[in-house]
Amino acid sequence: MRMEDAAQVRETPLFSGMSEQVFDALTTGAFLQTFPPHVELFREGEAADFLYVVMDGMVELYAAWNNREAAITTVRPTGTFILAAVVRDACYLMSARTLGRCRLLMLPAASVRQALTSDHAFAIAMIDELSGCYRAAVKAQKNLKLRTGVERLAAYLLQTGTRSGASGFELPCDKRTLASLLGMTAENLSRAFATLRPYGVIVSGSTITLAAPDDLARLAKPAALIDDLDPAALGDG
Amino acid sequence: MRMEDAAQVRETPLFSGMSEQVFDALTTGAFLQTFPPHVELFREGEAADFLYVVMDGMVELYAAWNNREAAITTVRPTGTFILAAVVRDACYLMSARTLGRCRLLMLPAASVRQALTSDHAFAIAMIDELSGCYRAAVKAQKNLKLRTGVERLAAYLLQTGTRSGASGFELPCDKRTLASLLGMTAENLSRAFATLRPYGVIVSGSTITLAAPDDLARLAKPAALIDDLDPAALGDG
DNA sequence: TCAGCGAATTGATAAATATCAATCTTGAGG
DNA sequence: CCTCAAGATTGATATTTATCAATTCGCTGA
């Protein structure tokens, strides 16, 4: 593993307070792998052998049941995914696939568990990380239960536009995946975009422009207890 | 706090590995309160002052947005709720109200955080608890995204019936709340029950009898990665 | 530049779900 | 036992969402 990569991992809050010795032990047994787009990393139900850290690219976590499939969330750098399965030595609840070309760091699950028992600061950081994951999942559930599809899209666009600081931004993934993340079909995502046109939402391929964010906000009614101005509900695992 | 109550709390996995000294410090500043039904304990958005432990009764966690409301989960003895807000010193994402008469132990949030930093075993137990909460929330999200309302009810009845070990059981809360937990209106819950009648689901007030669990299972298609045979997705916070 | 393929959009229709209202049922209190 | 209020059911209708199919769009590779 290159020094820049180790430094990148070391900077994330989960690993930053860890002792040097424990960090070295953890990263010594790690793998850094590059994957092309659309590669399945693991399937839900499999034993959790690794904790994954996204160094580059984006990963989709999704679930399947009865010939149906739904995206649950996406993970960007330097997010980790499948944390709970690793600490519990349980199976994965979601499958994972790369959305674009990805570089992932894979930390052996047993080493992570060992590090938790030997480094109190790491355990405290893990508590912070897991509580963040849990809160994001609660927020996603609230989003699904309290809002219609159009409202969810509106909130998502407002949040993403605000975060990008520009009136125009690129959607971070293809529309089919975005639709699934928002809990709707691709057809209904197209229709929802069309519904938001009078609210200043201009769509050109994957480029979105918010020409009237105040109008859009009046429809979306953003709520700090559901939406985030930092990467969470729809961005991190 | 009575010795039986302290003993009850001490037996739960979250607190059982904690040192005697830390446990005493934690419970010394605690309050044990009895509440009648339909009492609001706190509102979403408020600062998290206490970690709650259910000693008796059942608590509903719910959320509101834009004049809409949805139940998120319920908590039974000896479950805790609002764990993530406490460890993060953040606000509550959900409101809480008693469903029936409740006896709750309230542990000061600051004491809980102090205990985490001073007792490594408690931190490890907290990681286990939080990862359980997170997994339950992911499962609930999968339930909402992958199943129709009727399917969710079928799965819930199968799970609850199986857990009770009898063909007949009592619903643990009123039907309006159950409907909201399952992500539907009370009207549609009634209709869903009627839809399940040919699958052997007999409803008499709050008493449910599963006369043909195999038929019901064929409809519900229970999945270990969504449903639980232990109290989780719809039972604990 | 062109062809082909996958993504996205649009249209039609069906299914799931919510809303509103009326009626029925049940449990608590007098 | 009776009354009343709240919970639940049923019916009618509207809205949201999904499914299926056809068409258009955009990107990649030859």
XYZ file of C-alpha atoms in Angstrom, chain B residues 10-142:
133
model
C -27.318 -5.100 34.502
C -28.414 -8.262 32.714
C -28.866 -6.614 29.331
C -25.883 -7.140 27.007
C -25.221 -3.403 26.746
C -24.452 -3.100 30.451
C -23.430 -6.579 31.532
C -19.688 -6.297 30.807
C -19.338 -2.896 32.400
C -17.213 -2.530 35.527
C -19.041 -2.288 38.846
C -17.659 1.170 39.475
C -18.804 2.593 36.126
C -22.207 0.942 36.434
C -22.697 2.444 39.873
C -21.710 5.907 38.642
C -24.124 5.545 35.721
C -27.093 4.379 37.738
C -26.511 6.777 40.611
C -27.576 9.749 38.514
C -30.434 7.853 36.851
C -34.179 8.389 37.154
C -36.791 5.655 37.160
C -40.156 7.051 36.066
C -43.573 5.598 35.435
C -45.638 7.141 32.646
C -49.293 6.556 31.680
C -50.238 5.767 28.062
C -49.988 8.370 25.304
C -47.412 10.543 27.037
C -44.894 12.274 24.852
C -41.426 11.771 26.296
C -39.555 14.087 23.961
C -39.853 15.604 20.501
C -37.608 15.083 17.509
C -35.110 17.900 17.266
C -34.636 18.298 21.005
C -31.218 17.887 22.575
C -30.581 14.391 23.855
C -30.403 14.688 27.632
C -31.077 11.051 28.565
C -30.622 7.558 27.321
C -33.876 5.704 27.928
C -34.207 2.058 28.948
C -37.624 0.386 28.817
C -38.213 -1.524 32.034
C -41.919 -2.152 31.446
C -44.390 -1.304 28.726
C -43.833 -0.208 25.135
C -42.670 3.024 23.566
C -43.338 4.231 20.031
C -40.720 6.223 18.121
C -42.261 8.328 15.411
C -41.455 11.174 13.064
C -43.379 14.118 11.647
C -42.951 16.317 8.580
C -45.265 18.710 6.777
C -48.331 17.738 8.826
C -47.669 14.070 8.205
C -46.610 11.544 10.786
C -45.190 8.052 10.613
C -44.259 5.497 13.239
C -40.672 4.343 12.788
C -40.357 1.592 15.403
C -41.392 0.438 18.861
C -39.226 -0.464 21.837
C -39.937 -3.177 24.396
C -38.198 -4.147 27.657
C -35.288 -4.105 28.074
C -34.532 -2.132 24.922
C -32.880 1.246 24.864
C -33.815 4.023 22.537
C -32.160 7.079 21.049
C -28.714 5.630 21.537
C -27.089 7.363 18.572
C -28.242 10.840 19.603
C -26.812 10.275 23.061
C -23.378 9.048 21.978
C -23.114 11.856 19.431
C -24.470 14.521 21.784
C -26.863 15.351 18.951
C -30.595 16.008 18.744
C -33.221 13.292 18.561
C -34.299 12.313 15.051
C -37.563 10.839 16.332
C -40.175 11.720 18.915
C -41.186 9.194 21.566
C -44.472 8.448 23.259
C -45.688 5.693 25.546
C -48.067 3.216 23.969
C -49.292 1.822 27.264
C -48.319 2.421 30.847
C -44.533 2.481 30.936
C -41.734 2.321 33.432
C -38.590 3.870 32.022
C -35.074 4.263 33.298
C -33.465 7.525 32.241
C -29.675 7.652 32.226
C -28.079 11.094 31.888
C -26.507 11.349 28.421
C -23.302 12.903 29.702
C -22.823 10.011 32.122
C -23.260 7.526 29.285
C -20.642 9.311 27.203
C -18.310 9.429 30.186
C -18.792 5.715 30.751
C -17.863 5.020 27.133
C -14.550 6.795 27.460
C -13.678 5.173 30.767
C -14.855 1.589 30.217
C -13.558 -0.156 27.101
C -15.865 -3.148 27.586
C -18.856 -0.792 27.592
C -17.587 0.790 24.374
C -17.362 -2.640 22.759
C -20.870 -3.496 23.926
C -22.083 -0.163 22.565
C -20.567 -0.993 19.179
C -22.480 -4.248 19.187
C -25.710 -2.470 20.148
C -25.348 0.301 17.583
C -24.498 -2.101 14.795
C -27.648 -4.042 15.709
C -29.704 -0.853 15.544
C -28.179 0.047 12.197
C -28.833 -3.384 10.728
C -32.436 -3.245 11.929
C -32.873 0.114 10.217
C -31.410 -1.237 6.964
C -33.764 -4.199 7.153
C -36.725 -1.863 7.685
C -35.654 0.133 4.655
C -35.418 -3.006 2.562
